[in-house]
């Protein structure tokens, strides 16, 4: 059965979106649609142009016998700015204030649409970094890590606070949390991470950076190479930040429990050095 | 600027995939592409046919002034069977055996492609159930819950084992775990779930069902209505199953530590009563 161009365009769009960061050969599409490679090439030109114009992502064409096409997620600056502004508006709501100056963000992290967009933004910033593994720590960073990993076609590895029998043998470290100065433990399943992996660390919130530093120490035990650190929210006005290079989507600059105000603005995502 | 049909088909496909379970009006598309509604209607007929033929999902057309189109994920029986067989093959690997007859599944749950497919299958089974919230318990069920929720356009609510300051006021219950007969605690943030919500419970693994029963008890405190229970793996040969109606993708029938064999086959997903 031969496919019309319109059907091919629809199915190829879905296929590429479902297989980011994977080389798909022209032969594969040609056989899938019983169509000539020249037609497939024409289809891909149209898809590439539309993906770029509509801010869906970019298609990289690899030529030669082992060639094909690879889809990378890419979020446009305008779209990203609008989304971060929207998030800032959501977070600035004084109803979020909890005793002790903590913020209730559970609903935001529970919204799959928001989480997907956060994931797309972070993945977009590291799309060319050849990340092997996305690492996070239980629990709140997990959804963001998966949303990033899906777009980078990388597995997720979750660092835990406790030891669980279903993890098999583990490596654990003790670390001092940056803000509370408490000694805490982190555990990672030995077989979950291959030696020398290139990892992207992802989390929902960073204060002084103690948790991230803990993850870095733990990852050293696996000889992992930290290629990036990305957080949804960073708390500003930290005297001693333990981590230097990181990406944040949102900065929390001031939380005033008495006046019931939350001051929040865009993070360093737009100014930090990052690939485009 | 006017859009050609090919560009519209590509962008509409992406848009619908990104907005499942949401009514999108013809006017929205008509304005987005500066195109006549009649052209948009023709586009949607092509998309609908292709989505159905290729097992991407179904498009429901709502007519009238407030009308439009809604995308539902729908996984074909053949695709689902192939995927479950592939998963069974992965799980049956004797290297997964841990002391005590436990299985190492962390790598499978850490693979975003697998998790997305599991999510699509479960969402497909509950696509017409009008789920308000997807509920899971920390930690391993979280990625599956998000993968399901994304396709149902519903928020995720995570039950915890411990109390955390960033959750605000919580409701907690004690329950007896089904297999270990130990008293455990479950905690849910008070403001995370609206009274009377229709929920789908999702988890990675179910043995006797104690954890699921605990979640049901906790959800009763919120007057929630449990519309479904879905797990990735269920352990068979349980004398007293605490939960009757549930959906499982995979059944683990026998784990023999001495002989190093794992017997695993498809769950009740294909035989259980479910909407099609």
Short mmCIF file of C-alpha atoms in Angstrom, two decimals:
data_model
loop_
_atom_site.label_atom_id
_atom_site.label_comp_id
_atom_site.label_asym_id
_atom_site.label_seq_id
_atom_site.Cartn_x
_atom_site.Cartn_y
_atom_site.Cartn_z
CA UNK A 1 0.00 0.00 0.00
CA UNK A 2 1.33 3.38 -1.00
CA UNK A 3 0.92 6.40 1.24
CA UNK A 4 -0.08 9.86 0.18
CA UNK A 5 2.21 12.74 1.12
CA UNK A 6 -0.31 14.10 3.63
CA UNK A 7 -0.43 10.78 5.48
CA UNK A 8 3.33 10.49 5.43
CA UNK A 9 3.77 14.00 6.86
CA UNK A 10 1.40 13.26 9.75
CA UNK A 11 2.92 9.92 10.60
CA UNK A 12 6.52 11.10 10.19
CA UNK A 13 5.83 14.07 12.47
CA UNK A 14 4.50 11.73 15.15
CA UNK A 15 7.36 9.28 14.62
CA UNK A 16 10.08 11.93 14.89
CA UNK A 17 8.49 13.50 17.98
CA UNK A 18 8.38 10.05 19.61
CA UNK A 19 12.01 9.29 18.72
CA UNK A 20 14.07 12.36 19.62
CA UNK A 21 17.87 12.13 19.44
CA UNK A 22 17.68 8.96 17.36
CA UNK A 23 19.01 8.61 13.86
CA UNK A 24 16.17 7.47 11.59
CA UNK A 25 17.32 6.30 8.18
CA UNK A 26 15.66 7.32 4.92
CA UNK A 27 15.39 3.61 4.14
CA UNK A 28 13.28 3.11 7.26
CA UNK A 29 10.77 5.75 6.17
CA UNK A 30 10.95 4.64 2.56
CA UNK A 31 9.96 1.09 3.54
CA UNK A 32 7.42 2.23 6.10
CA UNK A 33 5.50 4.13 3.44
CA UNK A 34 6.46 2.14 0.32
CA UNK A 35 7.65 5.42 -1.14
CA UNK A 36 10.74 6.49 -3.03
CA UNK A 37 13.60 7.97 -1.01
CA UNK A 38 13.37 11.11 -3.12
CA UNK A 39 9.78 11.62 -1.92
CA UNK A 40 10.85 11.02 1.67
CA UNK A 41 13.62 13.60 1.29
CA UNK A 42 11.09 16.14 0.04
CA UNK A 43 8.80 15.34 2.99
CA UNK A 44 11.67 15.89 5.41
CA UNK A 45 12.46 19.30 3.93
CA UNK A 46 8.87 20.38 4.56
CA UNK A 47 8.91 18.94 8.11
CA UNK A 48 12.25 20.57 8.89
CA UNK A 49 11.02 23.99 7.77
CA UNK A 50 7.74 23.71 9.64
CA UNK A 51 9.42 22.42 12.83
CA UNK A 52 11.79 25.39 12.77
CA UNK A 53 9.15 27.99 11.94
CA UNK A 54 6.73 26.75 14.60
CA UNK A 55 9.39 26.29 17.29
CA UNK A 56 8.88 22.53 17.53
CA UNK A 57 12.54 21.61 17.15
CA UNK A 58 15.25 21.05 14.60
CA UNK A 59 15.99 18.22 12.21
CA UNK A 60 19.57 17.35 11.57
CA UNK A 61 20.29 15.57 8.32
CA UNK A 62 23.15 13.08 8.31
CA UNK A 63 24.21 12.26 4.77
CA UNK A 64 25.92 9.17 3.42
CA UNK A 65 25.13 5.45 3.41
CA UNK A 66 24.49 5.32 7.17
CA UNK A 67 22.67 8.62 6.98
CA UNK A 68 19.23 9.74 7.93
CA UNK A 69 17.58 12.33 10.07
CA UNK A 70 17.64 13.20 13.78
CA UNK A 71 15.10 15.27 15.67
CA UNK A 72 16.25 17.60 18.45
CA UNK A 73 13.90 19.50 20.69
CA UNK A 74 14.49 23.24 20.55
CA UNK A 75 12.46 25.81 22.42
CA UNK A 76 12.41 29.30 20.95
CA UNK A 77 13.46 32.23 23.15
CA UNK A 78 10.05 33.91 22.89
CA UNK A 79 8.11 30.78 23.82
CA UNK A 80 10.49 30.10 26.72
CA UNK A 81 10.22 33.67 28.06
CA UNK A 82 6.42 33.59 27.93
CA UNK A 83 6.34 30.28 29.77
CA UNK A 84 8.75 31.45 32.48
CA UNK A 85 6.70 34.62 32.99
CA UNK A 86 3.57 32.52 33.34
CA UNK A 87 5.33 30.32 35.91
CA UNK A 88 6.57 33.35 37.85
CA UNK A 89 2.98 34.59 38.03
CA UNK A 90 1.85 31.23 39.40
CA UNK A 91 4.63 31.08 41.98
CA UNK A 92 4.17 34.66 43.23
CA UNK A 93 0.73 33.79 44.63
CA UNK A 94 0.92 34.49 48.42
CA UNK A 95 -1.34 31.49 49.12
CA UNK A 96 1.79 29.42 48.53
CA UNK A 97 3.46 30.68 51.70
CA UNK A 98 3.99 27.99 54.31
CA UNK A 99 5.26 28.43 57.89
CA UNK A 100 9.04 28.96 57.94
CA UNK A 101 9.07 30.77 54.61
CA UNK A 102 8.70 27.57 52.57
CA UNK A 103 6.68 27.62 49.39
CA UNK A 104 4.01 25.15 48.34
CA UNK A 105 4.95 24.13 44.79
CA UNK A 106 3.44 20.63 44.77
CA UNK A 107 0.60 21.58 42.42
CA UNK A 108 3.02 23.07 39.89
CA UNK A 109 5.23 19.98 39.98
CA UNK A 110 2.08 17.83 39.71
CA UNK A 111 0.96 19.46 36.47
CA UNK A 112 2.20 17.32 33.55
CA UNK A 113 1.82 20.17 31.04
CA UNK A 114 4.08 22.44 33.08
CA UNK A 115 6.52 19.63 33.80
CA UNK A 116 6.72 18.76 30.09
CA UNK A 117 7.47 22.37 29.19
CA UNK A 118 10.16 22.61 31.87
CA UNK A 119 11.62 19.38 30.51
CA UNK A 120 11.61 20.71 26.95
CA UNK A 121 13.39 23.90 28.01
CA UNK A 122 16.13 22.09 29.91
CA UNK A 123 16.54 19.43 27.20
CA UNK A 124 16.76 22.17 24.61
CA UNK A 125 19.70 23.75 26.46
CA UNK A 126 21.61 20.43 26.57
CA UNK A 127 20.42 19.00 23.24
CA UNK A 128 23.93 18.93 21.76
CA UNK A 129 25.79 17.87 24.93
CA UNK A 130 25.50 14.12 24.29
CA UNK A 131 24.12 13.38 27.75
CA UNK A 132 24.27 9.67 28.69
CA UNK A 133 22.14 9.81 31.82
CA UNK A 134 19.87 12.27 33.62
CA UNK A 135 20.37 12.09 37.39
CA UNK A 136 18.04 13.44 40.07
CA UNK A 137 17.36 12.85 43.75
CA UNK A 138 14.05 11.53 45.10
CA UNK A 139 11.32 12.78 45.16
CA UNK A 140 10.35 16.14 43.72
CA UNK A 141 12.93 16.25 40.94
CA UNK A 142 11.77 12.96 39.44
CA UNK A 143 9.05 14.22 37.06
CA UNK A 144 11.30 16.97 35.72
CA UNK A 145 14.12 14.48 35.19
CA UNK A 146 11.88 12.21 33.11
CA UNK A 147 10.54 15.12 31.08
CA UNK A 148 14.13 16.13 30.26
CA UNK A 149 15.31 12.57 29.63
CA UNK A 150 12.50 11.79 27.21
CA UNK A 151 13.64 14.60 24.92
CA UNK A 152 17.32 13.62 25.21
CA UNK A 153 16.60 9.90 24.75
CA UNK A 154 18.59 9.18 27.90
CA UNK A 155 17.78 7.01 30.91
CA UNK A 156 16.98 8.47 34.34
CA UNK A 157 18.89 7.47 37.45
CA UNK A 158 17.39 8.35 40.83
CA UNK A 159 19.53 8.94 43.89
CA UNK A 160 17.69 7.95 47.06
CA UNK A 161 17.86 9.04 50.69
CA UNK A 162 17.33 5.51 51.93
CA UNK A 163 18.40 2.02 51.00
CA UNK A 164 15.83 -0.26 49.38
CA UNK A 165 16.11 -4.00 48.86
CA UNK A 166 14.93 -3.74 45.24
CA UNK A 167 17.93 -1.61 44.33
CA UNK A 168 20.49 -4.38 44.81
CA UNK A 169 24.00 -3.43 45.99
CA UNK A 170 24.41 0.33 46.47
CA UNK A 171 27.06 2.97 46.95
CA UNK A 172 26.31 5.54 49.63
CA UNK A 173 27.87 8.78 50.83
CA UNK A 174 27.29 11.22 53.65
CA UNK A 175 27.14 14.92 52.92
CA UNK A 176 26.36 18.16 54.71
CA UNK A 177 23.28 19.97 53.46
CA UNK A 178 24.16 23.54 52.54
CA UNK A 179 21.45 25.50 54.30
CA UNK A 180 20.53 23.34 57.29
CA UNK A 181 24.13 22.12 57.89
CA UNK A 182 22.84 18.66 58.69
CA UNK A 183 24.59 15.43 57.81
CA UNK A 184 22.55 13.43 55.35
CA UNK A 185 22.94 10.26 53.33
CA UNK A 186 22.57 9.56 49.63
CA UNK A 187 22.39 6.15 48.04
CA UNK A 188 22.71 5.00 44.45
CA UNK A 189 22.23 1.50 43.10
CA UNK A 190 25.57 0.18 41.88
CA UNK A 191 24.28 -1.21 38.65
CA UNK A 192 22.16 1.80 37.76
CA UNK A 193 25.06 3.86 36.40
CA UNK A 194 27.87 2.73 34.08
CA UNK A 195 31.41 3.94 34.91
CA UNK A 196 32.37 7.19 33.20
CA UNK A 197 28.88 8.25 32.15
CA UNK A 198 28.25 11.83 31.07
CA UNK A 199 25.43 13.03 33.30
CA UNK A 200 23.04 15.94 33.56
CA UNK A 201 21.91 16.67 37.13
CA UNK A 202 18.33 17.90 37.41
CA UNK A 203 16.36 19.03 40.46
CA UNK A 204 13.30 21.06 41.32
CA UNK A 205 14.84 23.47 43.82
CA UNK A 206 18.33 24.65 44.79
CA UNK A 207 19.13 26.67 47.87
CA UNK A 208 22.81 26.69 48.86
CA UNK A 209 23.43 23.70 46.62
CA UNK A 210 24.24 21.09 49.28
CA UNK A 211 22.05 18.46 47.70
CA UNK A 212 23.62 19.02 44.29
CA UNK A 213 27.11 18.86 45.85
CA UNK A 214 26.10 15.59 47.51
CA UNK A 215 25.04 14.20 44.14
CA UNK A 216 28.33 15.31 42.59
CA UNK A 217 30.31 13.52 45.34
CA UNK A 218 28.24 10.39 44.87
CA UNK A 219 28.68 10.54 41.10
CA UNK A 220 32.45 10.77 41.58
CA UNK A 221 32.29 7.27 43.03
CA UNK A 222 31.06 6.17 39.60
CA UNK A 223 33.67 8.27 37.76
CA UNK A 224 30.80 10.10 36.14
CA UNK A 225 31.38 13.36 34.28
CA UNK A 226 28.92 16.08 35.22
CA UNK A 227 28.04 17.83 31.95
CA UNK A 228 25.44 20.13 33.45
CA UNK A 229 23.23 21.07 36.39
CA UNK A 230 19.73 22.40 35.84
CA UNK A 231 17.08 23.39 38.37
CA UNK A 232 13.57 24.73 38.05
CA UNK A 233 13.84 27.21 40.93
CA UNK A 234 16.92 28.64 42.66
CA UNK A 235 16.78 30.65 45.84
CA UNK A 236 18.69 33.90 45.47
CA UNK A 237 20.49 35.82 48.23
CA UNK A 238 22.50 32.82 49.29
CA UNK A 239 25.73 33.84 51.01
CA UNK A 240 27.75 30.85 50.02
CA UNK A 241 26.62 29.05 46.92
CA UNK A 242 28.36 25.69 46.77
CA UNK A 243 27.75 25.22 43.07
CA UNK A 244 29.00 27.65 40.44
CA UNK A 245 27.77 26.59 37.05
CA UNK A 246 24.15 25.71 36.75
CA UNK A 247 21.05 26.63 34.82
CA UNK A 248 17.91 27.92 36.56
CA UNK A 249 14.56 28.71 35.00
CA UNK A 250 13.34 30.79 37.92
CA UNK A 251 14.93 32.80 40.71
CA UNK A 252 13.23 33.31 44.03
CA UNK A 253 14.67 36.55 45.33
CA UNK A 254 12.64 37.30 48.41
CA UNK A 255 10.03 35.58 50.50
CA UNK A 256 8.51 37.80 53.15
CA UNK A 257 6.27 35.79 55.47
CA UNK A 258 5.17 38.86 57.43
CA UNK A 259 4.20 40.96 54.42
CA UNK A 260 2.99 37.89 52.55
CA UNK A 261 4.95 38.69 49.44
CA UNK A 262 6.96 36.44 47.17
CA UNK A 263 9.41 38.05 44.81
CA UNK A 264 10.18 35.87 41.84
CA UNK A 265 11.75 36.45 38.43
CA UNK A 266 13.38 34.63 35.56
CA UNK A 267 16.48 32.56 36.27
CA UNK A 268 19.84 32.58 34.51
CA UNK A 269 18.49 30.37 31.70
CA UNK A 270 18.45 33.23 29.24
CA UNK A 271 21.78 34.74 30.24
CA UNK A 272 23.90 31.70 31.15
CA UNK A 273 26.30 30.45 28.55
CA UNK A 274 24.49 27.72 26.73
CA UNK A 275 24.46 26.14 23.34
CA UNK A 276 21.91 27.45 20.87
CA UNK B 1 0.68 34.75 6.20
CA UNK B 2 -1.23 31.81 4.82
CA UNK B 3 -0.12 28.26 5.48
CA UNK B 4 0.05 25.47 3.00
CA UNK B 5 -1.82 22.28 3.81
CA UNK B 6 1.41 20.34 4.37
CA UNK B 7 2.58 22.84 7.00
CA UNK B 8 -0.82 22.83 8.67
CA UNK B 9 -0.88 19.02 8.87
CA UNK B 10 2.55 18.91 10.52
CA UNK B 11 1.81 21.66 13.04
CA UNK B 12 -1.70 20.40 13.81
CA UNK B 13 -0.33 16.90 14.43
CA UNK B 14 2.19 18.30 16.88
CA UNK B 15 -0.41 20.54 18.50
CA UNK B 16 -2.95 17.76 19.01
CA UNK B 17 -0.32 15.37 20.38
CA UNK B 18 0.77 18.05 22.86
CA UNK B 19 -2.83 18.79 23.93
CA UNK B 20 -4.53 15.44 24.53
CA UNK B 21 -8.01 15.42 26.08
CA UNK B 22 -8.47 19.10 25.33
CA UNK B 23 -11.15 20.52 23.08
CA UNK B 24 -9.50 22.57 20.36
CA UNK B 25 -11.91 24.75 18.38
CA UNK B 26 -11.90 25.02 14.60
CA UNK B 27 -11.68 28.77 15.09
CA UNK B 28 -8.39 28.36 16.95
CA UNK B 29 -6.80 26.43 14.07
CA UNK B 30 -8.45 28.69 11.50
CA UNK B 31 -6.86 31.77 13.09
CA UNK B 32 -3.56 30.03 13.77
CA UNK B 33 -3.12 29.30 10.08
CA UNK B 34 -5.17 32.14 8.53
CA UNK B 35 -7.12 29.46 6.73
CA UNK B 36 -10.82 28.86 6.11
CA UNK B 37 -12.64 26.56 8.51
CA UNK B 38 -13.58 24.35 5.57
CA UNK B 39 -9.87 23.73 4.88
CA UNK B 40 -9.23 23.01 8.56
CA UNK B 41 -12.10 20.50 8.55
CA UNK B 42 -10.57 18.73 5.57
CA UNK B 43 -7.17 18.67 7.34
CA UNK B 44 -8.76 17.11 10.41
CA UNK B 45 -10.39 14.36 8.34
CA UNK B 46 -6.96 13.41 6.98
CA UNK B 47 -5.36 13.56 10.45
CA UNK B 48 -8.16 11.50 11.99
CA UNK B 49 -7.80 8.77 9.37
CA UNK B 50 -4.02 8.66 9.63
CA UNK B 51 -4.06 8.65 13.45
CA UNK B 52 -6.45 5.69 13.41
CA UNK B 53 -4.64 3.75 10.72
CA UNK B 54 -1.24 4.22 12.32
CA UNK B 55 -2.45 3.51 15.87
CA UNK B 56 -1.57 6.99 17.11
CA UNK B 57 -4.96 7.70 18.66
CA UNK B 58 -8.44 8.87 17.89
CA UNK B 59 -9.89 12.29 17.17
CA UNK B 60 -13.33 13.04 18.47
CA UNK B 61 -15.26 15.76 16.65
CA UNK B 62 -17.62 17.87 18.72
CA UNK B 63 -20.05 19.78 16.50
CA UNK B 64 -21.93 23.00 17.17
CA UNK B 65 -20.90 26.53 18.06
CA UNK B 66 -18.69 25.42 20.97
CA UNK B 67 -17.41 22.54 18.88
CA UNK B 68 -14.00 21.43 17.85
CA UNK B 69 -11.81 18.41 18.05
CA UNK B 70 -10.33 16.34 20.88
CA UNK B 71 -7.39 13.95 20.69
CA UNK B 72 -7.41 10.73 22.71
CA UNK B 73 -4.49 8.37 22.93
CA UNK B 74 -5.39 4.86 21.81
CA UNK B 75 -2.96 1.97 21.65
CA UNK B 76 -3.81 -0.79 19.22
CA UNK B 77 -4.04 -4.37 20.53
CA UNK B 78 -1.22 -5.60 18.28
CA UNK B 79 1.18 -2.83 19.28
CA UNK B 80 0.33 -3.36 22.96
CA UNK B 81 0.88 -7.13 22.77
CA UNK B 82 4.24 -6.72 21.06
CA UNK B 83 5.36 -4.22 23.67
CA UNK B 84 4.28 -6.41 26.60
CA UNK B 85 6.10 -9.40 25.07
CA UNK B 86 9.23 -7.31 24.72
CA UNK B 87 8.91 -6.23 28.38
CA UNK B 88 8.39 -9.84 29.51
CA UNK B 89 11.61 -10.77 27.71
CA UNK B 90 13.48 -8.00 29.50
CA UNK B 91 12.10 -8.94 32.92
CA UNK B 92 12.77 -12.67 32.55
CA UNK B 93 16.54 -12.06 32.55
CA UNK B 94 17.93 -14.01 35.57
CA UNK B 95 20.50 -11.25 36.21
CA UNK B 96 17.59 -9.36 37.75
CA UNK B 97 17.34 -11.73 40.69
CA UNK B 98 18.20 -10.14 44.03
CA UNK B 99 18.55 -11.83 47.42
CA UNK B 100 15.14 -12.66 48.90
CA UNK B 101 13.53 -13.23 45.50
CA UNK B 102 13.26 -9.54 44.71
CA UNK B 103 13.70 -8.33 41.16
CA UNK B 104 15.85 -5.47 39.99
CA UNK B 105 13.56 -3.38 37.75
CA UNK B 106 15.18 0.03 38.26
CA UNK B 107 16.66 0.14 34.75
CA UNK B 108 13.27 -0.59 33.17
CA UNK B 109 11.58 2.11 35.24
CA UNK B 110 14.45 4.46 34.38
CA UNK B 111 13.95 4.10 30.64
CA UNK B 112 11.74 7.00 29.45
CA UNK B 113 10.78 5.21 26.21
CA UNK B 114 9.43 2.21 28.13
CA UNK B 115 7.78 4.42 30.73
CA UNK B 116 6.07 6.46 28.00
CA UNK B 117 4.71 3.31 26.34
CA UNK B 118 3.44 1.97 29.68
CA UNK B 119 1.79 5.35 30.24
CA UNK B 120 0.18 5.30 26.80
CA UNK B 121 -1.23 1.82 27.37
CA UNK B 122 -2.74 2.66 30.76
CA UNK B 123 -4.06 6.03 29.56
CA UNK B 124 -5.58 4.31 26.55
CA UNK B 125 -7.56 1.99 28.84
CA UNK B 126 -8.96 4.90 30.85
CA UNK B 127 -9.22 7.47 28.05
CA UNK B 128 -13.00 7.74 28.35
CA UNK B 129 -13.24 7.53 32.14
CA UNK B 130 -12.98 11.29 32.75
CA UNK B 131 -10.17 10.93 35.29
CA UNK B 132 -9.62 14.09 37.40
CA UNK B 133 -6.36 13.07 39.07
CA UNK B 134 -3.74 10.32 38.77
CA UNK B 135 -2.56 9.18 42.21
CA UNK B 136 0.58 7.20 43.01
CA UNK B 137 2.82 6.57 46.00
CA UNK B 138 6.48 7.60 46.16
CA UNK B 139 8.86 6.63 44.62
CA UNK B 140 8.84 4.04 41.87
CA UNK B 141 5.32 4.67 40.61
CA UNK B 142 5.99 8.36 39.94
CA UNK B 143 7.33 8.19 36.37
CA UNK B 144 4.49 5.88 35.28
CA UNK B 145 1.92 8.17 36.89
CA UNK B 146 3.24 11.18 34.94
CA UNK B 147 3.34 9.23 31.69
CA UNK B 148 -0.32 8.28 32.20
CA UNK B 149 -1.37 11.74 33.37
CA UNK B 150 0.18 13.50 30.40
CA UNK B 151 -2.05 11.56 28.03
CA UNK B 152 -5.15 12.10 30.16
CA UNK B 153 -4.41 15.80 30.74
CA UNK B 154 -4.81 15.25 34.48
CA UNK B 155 -2.59 16.35 37.39
CA UNK B 156 -0.52 13.87 39.42
CA UNK B 157 -0.83 13.62 43.18
CA UNK B 158 1.89 11.78 45.07
CA UNK B 159 1.22 10.03 48.37
CA UNK B 160 4.32 10.03 50.57
CA UNK B 161 5.63 7.78 53.31
CA UNK B 162 6.93 10.72 55.31
CA UNK B 163 5.85 14.23 56.15
CA UNK B 164 7.65 17.10 54.48
CA UNK B 165 7.46 20.78 55.41
CA UNK B 166 6.95 21.84 51.79
CA UNK B 167 3.68 19.90 51.59
CA UNK B 168 1.81 22.14 54.03
CA UNK B 169 -0.93 20.59 56.21
CA UNK B 170 -1.37 16.87 55.52
CA UNK B 171 -3.77 14.01 56.17
CA UNK B 172 -2.15 10.76 57.22
CA UNK B 173 -3.29 7.18 57.81
CA UNK B 174 -1.75 4.00 59.11
CA UNK B 175 -2.25 0.78 57.19
CA UNK B 176 -1.03 -2.80 57.26
CA UNK B 177 1.08 -3.84 54.29
CA UNK B 178 -0.42 -6.95 52.69
CA UNK B 179 2.62 -9.18 52.37
CA UNK B 180 4.90 -8.07 55.21
CA UNK B 181 2.02 -7.41 57.65
CA UNK B 182 3.80 -4.34 58.93
CA UNK B 183 2.09 -1.14 60.03
CA UNK B 184 3.05 1.72 57.75
CA UNK B 185 2.10 5.34 57.30
CA UNK B 186 0.90 7.28 54.27
CA UNK B 187 0.65 11.02 54.02
CA UNK B 188 -1.08 13.28 51.53
CA UNK B 189 -0.94 17.05 51.37
CA UNK B 190 -4.37 18.46 52.22
CA UNK B 191 -4.47 20.94 49.43
CA UNK B 192 -3.22 18.58 46.76
CA UNK B 193 -6.57 16.88 46.16
CA UNK B 194 -10.01 18.50 45.80
CA UNK B 195 -12.93 16.81 47.60
CA UNK B 196 -14.79 14.27 45.48
CA UNK B 197 -12.16 13.89 42.75
CA UNK B 198 -12.34 10.95 40.37
CA UNK B 199 -8.96 9.28 40.63
CA UNK B 200 -6.92 6.65 38.84
CA UNK B 201 -4.43 4.85 41.11
CA UNK B 202 -1.18 3.89 39.39
CA UNK B 203 1.81 1.95 40.73
CA UNK B 204 4.77 -0.01 39.46
CA UNK B 205 4.27 -3.22 41.41
CA UNK B 206 1.47 -4.93 43.31
CA UNK B 207 1.91 -7.92 45.55
CA UNK B 208 -0.98 -8.56 47.94
CA UNK B 209 -2.28 -5.06 47.35
CA UNK B 210 -1.66 -3.57 50.80
CA UNK B 211 -0.17 -0.39 49.43
CA UNK B 212 -3.08 0.12 47.05
CA UNK B 213 -5.54 -0.54 49.90
CA UNK B 214 -3.68 2.04 51.97
CA UNK B 215 -4.03 4.56 49.16
CA UNK B 216 -7.76 3.81 48.89
CA UNK B 217 -8.22 4.40 52.65
CA UNK B 218 -6.31 7.65 52.43
CA UNK B 219 -8.34 8.75 49.40
CA UNK B 220 -11.55 8.08 51.34
CA UNK B 221 -10.51 10.89 53.67
CA UNK B 222 -10.78 13.17 50.64
CA UNK B 223 -14.08 11.62 49.50
CA UNK B 224 -12.34 10.67 46.30
CA UNK B 225 -13.91 8.20 43.88
CA UNK B 226 -11.50 5.52 42.69
CA UNK B 227 -12.25 5.04 38.99
CA UNK B 228 -9.46 2.57 38.37
CA UNK B 229 -6.28 0.88 39.57
CA UNK B 230 -3.46 0.09 37.17
CA UNK B 231 -0.07 -1.48 37.81
CA UNK B 232 2.85 -2.35 35.60
CA UNK B 233 3.64 -5.69 37.29
CA UNK B 234 1.51 -7.85 39.58
CA UNK B 235 2.83 -10.79 41.52
CA UNK B 236 0.70 -13.88 40.93
CA UNK B 237 0.11 -16.75 43.38
CA UNK B 238 -0.99 -14.44 46.14
CA UNK B 239 -3.23 -16.23 48.63
CA UNK B 240 -5.25 -13.24 49.66
CA UNK B 241 -5.43 -10.44 47.17
CA UNK B 242 -6.79 -7.38 48.92
CA UNK B 243 -7.80 -5.63 45.71
CA UNK B 244 -10.25 -7.14 43.21
CA UNK B 245 -10.50 -4.91 40.22
CA UNK B 246 -7.29 -3.68 38.69
CA UNK B 247 -5.41 -3.64 35.44
CA UNK B 248 -1.94 -5.19 35.13
CA UNK B 249 0.34 -5.14 32.12
CA UNK B 250 2.55 -7.97 33.34
CA UNK B 251 2.15 -10.94 35.70
CA UNK B 252 5.07 -12.38 37.58
CA UNK B 253 4.08 -15.98 38.19
CA UNK B 254 7.17 -17.56 39.64
CA UNK B 255 10.56 -16.44 40.85
CA UNK B 256 12.88 -19.31 41.69
CA UNK B 257 16.06 -18.02 43.34
CA UNK B 258 17.66 -21.47 43.49
CA UNK B 259 17.08 -22.36 39.86
CA UNK B 260 17.58 -18.75 38.80
CA UNK B 261 14.41 -18.61 36.75
CA UNK B 262 11.81 -15.91 36.46
CA UNK B 263 8.46 -16.81 34.99
CA UNK B 264 6.65 -13.83 33.57
CA UNK B 265 3.75 -13.36 31.17
CA UNK B 266 1.18 -10.80 30.09
CA UNK B 267 -1.13 -9.35 32.72
CA UNK B 268 -4.91 -9.03 32.66
CA UNK B 269 -4.73 -5.90 30.48
CA UNK B 270 -5.98 -7.75 27.43
CA UNK B 271 -8.68 -9.78 29.20
CA UNK B 272 -9.92 -7.40 31.89
CA UNK B 273 -13.09 -5.52 31.18
CA UNK B 274 -12.04 -2.20 29.79
CA UNK B 275 -13.33 0.41 27.45
CA UNK B 276 -12.14 0.21 23.86
#
